[in-house]
Amino acid sequence: MLCTLSYDGIGDRWRPCLKFCDISSFDAATAVEAARILRLDLPPAAVAAHAPQQRISANADISPSAIGSLPMIVVTLCLMVVGVSLAMVAAWFIAQKTGKSGFVDTIWTFGTGIAGIVLALVPLEAGDSPSFRQGLVAILLGVWSLRLGLHILRRTLKGGDDPRYAKLKQDWGRNASSRMFWFLQIQALTMALLAISVFVAARNPRPSPDWRDWLGVAIVAIGVFGEALSDEQLRRFAADPRHKGQVCDVGLWSWSRHPNYFFEFFGWLAYPVMAISLTAAYPWGWLALIGPAIIYWLLVYASGIPPLEDYMLRSRGQAFRDYQARTSAFLPLPPRSRTTPDRPA
């Protein structure tokens, strides 16, 4: 039944008249106003149920309830922080016992993946079931974590101590054990921040799937494939006895001194793409920028490029200096020739 308003010239007022039609085309506000004019005892919630789902979802809830129950969110995040902290305690213990610090990065990678998957899928309200986007985000993070974690694990089992951590322990001297413990707790904090980035991407209430979800899939696919290709090119170069003592500058390594790091960072851009709403319908999505920001800081300024290049300069000397002079540090760019002026890497 449809209520329309017709002008009553005698009473100089508008009066309602009734016609039969489908009210499913009403938006919620119009339906409630019609009920008010007709003095119908119709609760707004019941009228809103007849409104098209797409129109209602366009005005997304920007309160914490858009993600779930606030107490459940707080409890879940606190448990996650405790979990990643304990994971890095285990990493510290294993590294101390085996003398192979590569297990630290292995546990960090698997732990970050598990924390993010749990946050993506765990029900935050009674009766909740995972949405398509929650499942998709969990799969993307799982693929990243499994690929990288297994790669680092194989490398650790075959080799000795990671030279970056070995240098830290040498510099710290007698306090190396305790300082390493707290250093790994800082890494636990980065795990928690990365998991939050995944969490807000998975919980975006926007109808799914849409083009931003598929763009996120493409970004993760490029990131994982590019990093895997970089790792394989480096492995093959190092496995050839003719290259002993040389610097890998083949394939992607001729365009970037750390192509694996670049593609690692690139893959984490998927979560802001899936999370951020430019219409301000879901402001929590901006927290997803924490992920790529943390990864960039770790790789470019903290535990990635600086200690690794310091080791390469000590072990490869002038060959690595020449490599630095012609090759971008992070962003893949065409190699510089000897006559090309220096440019920012």
mmCIF file of C-alpha atoms in Angstrom, residues 23-325:
data_model
loop_
_atom_site.group_PDB
_atom_site.id
_atom_site.type_symbol
_atom_site.label_atom_id
_atom_site.label_comp_id
_atom_site.label_asym_id
_atom_site.label_seq_id
_atom_site.Cartn_x
_atom_site.Cartn_y
_atom_site.Cartn_z
ATOM 1 C CA ILE A 23 6.264 -0.406 -1.015
ATOM 2 C CA SER A 24 9.607 -2.182 -1.493
ATOM 3 C CA SER A 25 10.772 0.863 -3.449
ATOM 4 C CA PHE A 26 10.464 3.085 -0.351
ATOM 5 C CA ASP A 27 13.537 4.096 1.514
ATOM 6 C CA ALA A 28 13.281 3.739 5.288
ATOM 7 C CA ALA A 29 12.689 7.441 6.021
ATOM 8 C CA THR A 30 9.818 7.718 3.502
ATOM 9 C CA ALA A 31 8.114 4.581 4.816
ATOM 10 C CA VAL A 32 8.253 5.793 8.421
ATOM 11 C CA GLU A 33 6.865 9.204 7.434
ATOM 12 C CA ALA A 34 3.985 7.567 5.561
ATOM 13 C CA ALA A 35 3.131 5.519 8.612
ATOM 14 C CA ARG A 36 3.165 8.646 10.759
ATOM 15 C CA ILE A 37 0.793 10.522 8.452
ATOM 16 C CA LEU A 38 -1.639 7.592 8.405
ATOM 17 C CA ARG A 39 -1.320 7.156 12.153
ATOM 18 C CA LEU A 40 -0.360 3.510 11.620
ATOM 19 C CA ASP A 41 1.030 1.636 14.594
ATOM 20 C CA LEU A 42 4.064 0.488 12.628
ATOM 21 C CA PRO A 43 7.453 0.405 14.372
ATOM 22 C CA PRO A 44 10.302 1.985 12.384
ATOM 23 C CA ALA A 45 12.298 -1.242 12.527
ATOM 24 C CA ALA A 46 9.508 -3.108 10.783
ATOM 25 C CA VAL A 47 9.220 -0.456 8.087
ATOM 26 C CA ALA A 48 12.981 -0.393 7.604
ATOM 27 C CA ALA A 49 12.894 -4.123 6.961
ATOM 28 C CA HIS A 50 10.937 -3.395 3.747
ATOM 29 C CA ALA A 51 13.472 -0.868 2.526
ATOM 30 C CA PRO A 52 15.948 -2.031 -0.102
ATOM 31 C CA GLN A 53 19.005 -3.565 1.534
ATOM 32 C CA GLN A 54 21.382 -1.641 -0.705
ATOM 33 C CA ARG A 55 20.041 1.745 0.385
ATOM 34 C CA ILE A 56 20.340 0.938 4.062
ATOM 35 C CA SER A 57 23.867 -0.424 3.762
ATOM 36 C CA ALA A 58 24.972 2.729 1.956
ATOM 37 C CA ASN A 59 24.896 4.575 5.280
ATOM 38 C CA ALA A 60 27.263 2.253 7.074
ATOM 39 C CA ASP A 61 27.563 2.324 10.862
ATOM 40 C CA ILE A 62 30.673 4.269 11.852
ATOM 41 C CA SER A 63 30.550 3.239 15.525
ATOM 42 C CA PRO A 64 32.628 0.338 16.909
ATOM 43 C CA SER A 65 29.511 -1.822 16.454
ATOM 44 C CA ALA A 66 30.252 -1.743 12.736
ATOM 45 C CA ILE A 67 33.012 -4.217 13.575
ATOM 46 C CA GLY A 68 31.373 -6.062 16.455
ATOM 47 C CA SER A 69 30.636 -5.929 20.154
ATOM 48 C CA LEU A 70 33.046 -3.469 21.795
ATOM 49 C CA PRO A 71 33.775 -5.707 24.850
ATOM 50 C CA MET A 72 34.479 -8.643 22.527
ATOM 51 C CA ILE A 73 36.766 -6.498 20.380
ATOM 52 C CA VAL A 74 38.770 -5.392 23.433
ATOM 53 C CA VAL A 75 39.031 -8.918 24.841
ATOM 54 C CA THR A 76 40.013 -10.386 21.466
ATOM 55 C CA LEU A 77 42.719 -7.782 20.857
ATOM 56 C CA CYS A 78 44.130 -8.225 24.371
ATOM 57 C CA LEU A 79 44.305 -11.994 23.924
ATOM 58 C CA MET A 80 45.991 -11.509 20.572
ATOM 59 C CA VAL A 81 48.657 -9.243 22.120
ATOM 60 C CA VAL A 82 49.330 -11.820 24.839
ATOM 61 C CA GLY A 83 49.508 -14.570 22.212
ATOM 62 C CA VAL A 84 52.087 -12.856 19.980
ATOM 63 C CA SER A 85 54.150 -11.907 23.043
ATOM 64 C CA LEU A 86 54.277 -15.551 24.132
ATOM 65 C CA ALA A 87 55.140 -16.591 20.580
ATOM 66 C CA MET A 88 58.213 -14.363 20.640
ATOM 67 C CA VAL A 89 59.178 -15.682 24.084
ATOM 68 C CA ALA A 90 59.179 -19.128 22.459
ATOM 69 C CA ALA A 91 61.212 -17.757 19.544
ATOM 70 C CA TRP A 92 63.791 -16.338 21.959
ATOM 71 C CA PHE A 93 64.049 -19.652 23.822
ATOM 72 C CA ILE A 94 64.443 -21.716 20.623
ATOM 73 C CA ALA A 95 67.052 -19.336 19.194
ATOM 74 C CA GLN A 96 69.030 -19.479 22.466
ATOM 75 C CA LYS A 97 69.004 -23.277 22.505
ATOM 76 C CA THR A 98 69.774 -23.880 18.813
ATOM 77 C CA GLY A 99 72.036 -20.924 18.069
ATOM 78 C CA LYS A 100 69.994 -20.310 14.892
ATOM 79 C CA SER A 101 68.276 -16.947 14.979
ATOM 80 C CA GLY A 102 66.464 -17.715 11.746
ATOM 81 C CA PHE A 103 63.844 -19.444 13.897
ATOM 82 C CA VAL A 104 62.932 -15.976 15.192
ATOM 83 C CA ASP A 105 61.818 -14.813 11.738
ATOM 84 C CA THR A 106 60.099 -18.145 11.114
ATOM 85 C CA ILE A 107 57.990 -17.851 14.245
ATOM 86 C CA TRP A 108 57.381 -14.142 13.605
ATOM 87 C CA THR A 109 55.983 -14.929 10.151
ATOM 88 C CA PHE A 110 53.800 -17.857 11.207
ATOM 89 C CA GLY A 111 52.705 -16.003 14.355
ATOM 90 C CA THR A 112 51.677 -12.910 12.413
ATOM 91 C CA GLY A 113 49.708 -15.080 10.010
ATOM 92 C CA ILE A 114 47.902 -16.951 12.781
ATOM 93 C CA ALA A 115 47.108 -13.760 14.712
ATOM 94 C CA GLY A 116 45.719 -12.057 11.624
ATOM 95 C CA ILE A 117 43.656 -15.066 10.552
ATOM 96 C CA VAL A 118 42.132 -15.393 14.015
ATOM 97 C CA LEU A 119 41.247 -11.695 14.115
ATOM 98 C CA ALA A 120 39.752 -11.922 10.639
ATOM 99 C CA LEU A 121 37.479 -14.871 11.437
ATOM 100 C CA VAL A 122 36.693 -14.897 15.173
ATOM 101 C CA PRO A 123 33.007 -14.110 15.930
ATOM 102 C CA LEU A 124 32.626 -10.814 17.777
ATOM 103 C CA GLU A 125 28.898 -11.172 18.422
ATOM 104 C CA ALA A 126 26.658 -14.120 19.249
ATOM 105 C CA GLY A 127 25.540 -15.932 16.117
ATOM 106 C CA ASP A 128 28.147 -14.283 13.891
ATOM 107 C CA SER A 129 29.449 -16.200 10.905
ATOM 108 C CA PRO A 130 32.385 -15.102 8.713
ATOM 109 C CA SER A 131 31.534 -12.959 5.697
ATOM 110 C CA PHE A 132 33.000 -13.486 2.243
ATOM 111 C CA ARG A 133 35.496 -10.680 2.868
ATOM 112 C CA GLN A 134 36.597 -12.153 6.213
ATOM 113 C CA GLY A 135 37.293 -15.492 4.567
ATOM 114 C CA LEU A 136 39.091 -13.875 1.641
ATOM 115 C CA VAL A 137 41.363 -11.802 3.885
ATOM 116 C CA ALA A 138 42.162 -14.878 5.992
ATOM 117 C CA ILE A 139 43.120 -16.844 2.865
ATOM 118 C CA LEU A 140 45.329 -14.041 1.524
ATOM 119 C CA LEU A 141 47.193 -13.718 4.809
ATOM 120 C CA GLY A 142 47.495 -17.488 5.112
ATOM 121 C CA VAL A 143 49.075 -17.780 1.657
ATOM 122 C CA TRP A 144 51.610 -15.052 2.502
ATOM 123 C CA SER A 145 52.460 -16.525 5.897
ATOM 124 C CA LEU A 146 52.783 -20.117 4.692
ATOM 125 C CA ARG A 147 54.984 -19.266 1.713
ATOM 126 C CA LEU A 148 57.353 -16.955 3.554
ATOM 127 C CA GLY A 149 57.427 -18.974 6.776
ATOM 128 C CA LEU A 150 58.351 -22.207 4.995
ATOM 129 C CA HIS A 151 61.018 -20.424 2.946
ATOM 130 C CA ILE A 152 62.675 -18.988 6.058
ATOM 131 C CA LEU A 153 62.379 -22.339 7.870
ATOM 132 C CA ARG A 154 64.114 -24.245 5.047
ATOM 133 C CA ARG A 155 66.865 -21.631 4.902
ATOM 134 C CA THR A 156 67.351 -21.778 8.677
ATOM 135 C CA LEU A 157 67.552 -25.576 8.818
ATOM 136 C CA LYS A 158 70.179 -25.664 6.067
ATOM 137 C CA GLY A 159 72.355 -22.741 7.194
ATOM 138 C CA GLY A 160 73.938 -21.273 10.301
ATOM 139 C CA ASP A 161 73.017 -18.238 12.341
ATOM 140 C CA ASP A 162 71.427 -15.252 10.632
ATOM 141 C CA PRO A 163 74.279 -12.710 10.168
ATOM 142 C CA ARG A 164 72.033 -9.796 11.198
ATOM 143 C CA TYR A 165 71.234 -11.333 14.573
ATOM 144 C CA ALA A 166 74.791 -12.615 14.971
ATOM 145 C CA LYS A 167 76.077 -9.038 14.659
ATOM 146 C CA LEU A 168 73.548 -7.816 17.234
ATOM 147 C CA LYS A 169 74.666 -10.464 19.717
ATOM 148 C CA GLN A 170 78.288 -9.573 19.097
ATOM 149 C CA ASP A 171 77.605 -5.865 19.680
ATOM 150 C CA TRP A 172 75.575 -6.533 22.845
ATOM 151 C CA GLY A 173 78.252 -8.735 24.417
ATOM 152 C CA ARG A 174 77.418 -10.171 27.857
ATOM 153 C CA ASN A 175 73.930 -8.641 27.803
ATOM 154 C CA ALA A 176 73.053 -10.226 24.473
ATOM 155 C CA SER A 177 70.568 -12.734 25.894
ATOM 156 C CA SER A 178 68.469 -10.261 27.886
ATOM 157 C CA ARG A 179 68.624 -7.575 25.219
ATOM 158 C CA MET A 180 67.553 -10.065 22.573
ATOM 159 C CA PHE A 181 64.561 -11.014 24.739
ATOM 160 C CA TRP A 182 63.277 -7.435 24.840
ATOM 161 C CA PHE A 183 64.174 -6.852 21.200
ATOM 162 C CA LEU A 184 61.878 -9.741 20.280
ATOM 163 C CA GLN A 185 59.097 -8.269 22.405
ATOM 164 C CA ILE A 186 59.312 -5.169 20.205
ATOM 165 C CA GLN A 187 58.897 -7.503 17.253
ATOM 166 C CA ALA A 188 55.819 -8.937 18.991
ATOM 167 C CA LEU A 189 54.370 -5.420 19.006
ATOM 168 C CA THR A 190 54.860 -5.190 15.241
ATOM 169 C CA MET A 191 53.038 -8.516 14.873
ATOM 170 C CA ALA A 192 50.069 -7.109 16.800
ATOM 171 C CA LEU A 193 49.961 -3.950 14.676
ATOM 172 C CA LEU A 194 50.056 -5.957 11.456
ATOM 173 C CA ALA A 195 47.240 -8.177 12.718
ATOM 174 C CA ILE A 196 45.129 -5.080 13.449
ATOM 175 C CA SER A 197 45.660 -3.955 9.850
ATOM 176 C CA VAL A 198 44.270 -7.272 8.675
ATOM 177 C CA PHE A 199 41.452 -7.122 11.241
ATOM 178 C CA VAL A 200 39.980 -3.827 10.032
ATOM 179 C CA ALA A 201 40.230 -4.936 6.392
ATOM 180 C CA ALA A 202 38.348 -8.151 7.101
ATOM 181 C CA ARG A 203 35.620 -6.397 9.117
ATOM 182 C CA ASN A 204 34.718 -3.712 6.564
ATOM 183 C CA PRO A 205 30.878 -3.886 6.447
ATOM 184 C CA ARG A 206 30.759 -2.915 2.766
ATOM 185 C CA PRO A 207 28.849 -5.493 0.648
ATOM 186 C CA SER A 208 31.274 -8.051 -0.705
ATOM 187 C CA PRO A 209 32.820 -9.015 -2.973
ATOM 188 C CA ASP A 210 33.482 -5.841 -4.909
ATOM 189 C CA TRP A 211 36.262 -4.524 -7.123
ATOM 190 C CA ARG A 212 38.387 -3.454 -4.150
ATOM 191 C CA ASP A 213 38.428 -7.022 -2.841
ATOM 192 C CA TRP A 214 39.631 -8.340 -6.198
ATOM 193 C CA LEU A 215 42.221 -5.558 -6.429
ATOM 194 C CA GLY A 216 43.456 -6.680 -3.009
ATOM 195 C CA VAL A 217 43.733 -10.244 -4.290
ATOM 196 C CA ALA A 218 45.777 -9.035 -7.271
ATOM 197 C CA ILE A 219 48.122 -7.009 -5.026
ATOM 198 C CA VAL A 220 48.777 -9.950 -2.705
ATOM 199 C CA ALA A 221 49.299 -12.275 -5.691
ATOM 200 C CA ILE A 222 51.875 -9.911 -7.224
ATOM 201 C CA GLY A 223 53.578 -9.439 -3.857
ATOM 202 C CA VAL A 224 53.810 -13.141 -3.046
ATOM 203 C CA PHE A 225 54.886 -14.110 -6.566
ATOM 204 C CA GLY A 226 57.475 -11.310 -6.814
ATOM 205 C CA GLU A 227 58.964 -12.170 -3.427
ATOM 206 C CA ALA A 228 59.053 -15.888 -4.227
ATOM 207 C CA LEU A 229 60.735 -15.197 -7.572
ATOM 208 C CA SER A 230 63.327 -12.975 -5.879
ATOM 209 C CA ASP A 231 64.082 -15.639 -3.275
ATOM 210 C CA GLU A 232 64.417 -18.338 -5.932
ATOM 211 C CA GLN A 233 66.743 -16.230 -8.097
ATOM 212 C CA LEU A 234 68.966 -15.567 -5.069
ATOM 213 C CA ARG A 235 68.944 -19.244 -4.066
ATOM 214 C CA ARG A 236 70.001 -20.396 -7.524
ATOM 215 C CA PHE A 237 72.736 -17.774 -7.726
ATOM 216 C CA ALA A 238 74.149 -18.753 -4.333
ATOM 217 C CA ALA A 239 73.950 -22.479 -5.131
ATOM 218 C CA ASP A 240 76.264 -22.101 -8.145
ATOM 219 C CA PRO A 241 79.902 -22.645 -7.011
ATOM 220 C CA ARG A 242 81.093 -20.211 -9.710
ATOM 221 C CA HIS A 243 79.356 -17.372 -7.854
ATOM 222 C CA LYS A 244 81.068 -17.912 -4.512
ATOM 223 C CA GLY A 245 81.946 -14.553 -2.966
ATOM 224 C CA GLN A 246 80.076 -12.613 -5.648
ATOM 225 C CA VAL A 247 77.064 -10.306 -5.397
ATOM 226 C CA CYS A 248 73.770 -11.491 -6.887
ATOM 227 C CA ASP A 249 72.834 -9.020 -9.623
ATOM 228 C CA VAL A 250 70.718 -11.175 -11.929
ATOM 229 C CA GLY A 251 67.015 -10.958 -12.700
ATOM 230 C CA LEU A 252 65.107 -8.773 -10.262
ATOM 231 C CA TRP A 253 68.322 -8.259 -8.293
ATOM 232 C CA SER A 254 69.712 -6.164 -11.131
ATOM 233 C CA TRP A 255 66.852 -3.675 -10.610
ATOM 234 C CA SER A 256 66.772 -3.616 -6.816
ATOM 235 C CA ARG A 257 69.264 -4.602 -4.129
ATOM 236 C CA HIS A 258 66.337 -5.971 -2.114
ATOM 237 C CA PRO A 259 63.511 -6.970 -4.485
ATOM 238 C CA ASN A 260 62.196 -9.499 -1.958
ATOM 239 C CA TYR A 261 61.723 -6.687 0.552
ATOM 240 C CA PHE A 262 59.985 -4.491 -2.006
ATOM 241 C CA PHE A 263 57.448 -7.194 -2.906
ATOM 242 C CA GLU A 264 56.935 -7.963 0.788
ATOM 243 C CA PHE A 265 55.949 -4.333 1.314
ATOM 244 C CA PHE A 266 53.848 -4.269 -1.861
ATOM 245 C CA GLY A 267 51.726 -7.221 -0.733
ATOM 246 C CA TRP A 268 50.714 -5.440 2.482
ATOM 247 C CA LEU A 269 49.179 -2.603 0.463
ATOM 248 C CA ALA A 270 46.238 -4.929 -0.230
ATOM 249 C CA TYR A 271 44.705 -4.467 3.209
ATOM 250 C CA PRO A 272 44.299 -0.658 3.083
ATOM 251 C CA VAL A 273 42.816 -1.063 -0.406
ATOM 252 C CA MET A 274 40.206 -3.454 0.992
ATOM 253 C CA ALA A 275 39.621 -1.520 4.213
ATOM 254 C CA ILE A 276 39.542 2.201 3.423
ATOM 255 C CA SER A 277 36.296 3.929 2.497
ATOM 256 C CA LEU A 278 36.769 7.328 0.858
ATOM 257 C CA THR A 279 33.156 8.229 1.733
ATOM 258 C CA ALA A 280 33.918 8.088 5.488
ATOM 259 C CA ALA A 281 31.364 5.315 5.910
ATOM 260 C CA TYR A 282 33.983 3.141 7.669
ATOM 261 C CA PRO A 283 36.644 5.342 9.328
ATOM 262 C CA TRP A 284 38.194 2.330 11.083
ATOM 263 C CA GLY A 285 39.512 1.259 7.676
ATOM 264 C CA TRP A 286 42.256 3.897 7.830
ATOM 265 C CA LEU A 287 43.925 1.829 10.564
ATOM 266 C CA ALA A 288 44.875 -0.650 7.842
ATOM 267 C CA LEU A 289 47.622 1.767 6.762
ATOM 268 C CA ILE A 290 49.487 0.638 9.879
ATOM 269 C CA GLY A 291 50.400 -2.595 8.077
ATOM 270 C CA PRO A 292 52.415 -1.298 5.117
ATOM 271 C CA ALA A 293 53.830 1.531 7.261
ATOM 272 C CA ILE A 294 55.213 -0.949 9.808
ATOM 273 C CA ILE A 295 56.581 -3.254 7.104
ATOM 274 C CA TYR A 296 58.300 -0.352 5.317
ATOM 275 C CA TRP A 297 59.890 0.861 8.556
ATOM 276 C CA LEU A 298 61.090 -2.644 9.487
ATOM 277 C CA LEU A 299 62.562 -3.415 6.085
ATOM 278 C CA VAL A 300 64.062 -0.043 5.137
ATOM 279 C CA TYR A 301 65.125 1.420 8.486
ATOM 280 C CA ALA A 302 65.231 -1.302 11.143
ATOM 281 C CA SER A 303 65.886 -5.036 10.816
ATOM 282 C CA GLY A 304 66.045 -5.308 7.017
ATOM 283 C CA ILE A 305 68.275 -3.253 4.744
ATOM 284 C CA PRO A 306 70.651 -1.542 7.255
ATOM 285 C CA PRO A 307 72.056 -4.637 9.019
ATOM 286 C CA LEU A 308 72.035 -6.740 5.856
ATOM 287 C CA GLU A 309 73.943 -4.168 3.817
ATOM 288 C CA ASP A 310 76.388 -3.702 6.677
ATOM 289 C CA TYR A 311 77.087 -7.448 6.523
ATOM 290 C CA MET A 312 77.401 -7.394 2.717
ATOM 291 C CA LEU A 313 79.901 -4.540 2.850
ATOM 292 C CA ARG A 314 82.038 -6.496 5.320
ATOM 293 C CA SER A 315 81.841 -9.741 3.357
ATOM 294 C CA ARG A 316 81.846 -8.501 -0.270
ATOM 295 C CA GLY A 317 83.698 -5.204 0.012
ATOM 296 C CA GLN A 318 84.208 -3.247 -3.219
ATOM 297 C CA ALA A 319 81.996 -5.589 -5.238
ATOM 298 C CA PHE A 320 79.024 -4.627 -3.111
ATOM 299 C CA ARG A 321 79.935 -0.925 -3.205
ATOM 300 C CA ASP A 322 79.884 -1.095 -7.002
ATOM 301 C CA TYR A 323 76.525 -2.880 -6.800
ATOM 302 C CA GLN A 324 75.197 -0.115 -4.546
ATOM 303 C CA ALA A 325 76.360 2.526 -7.000
#
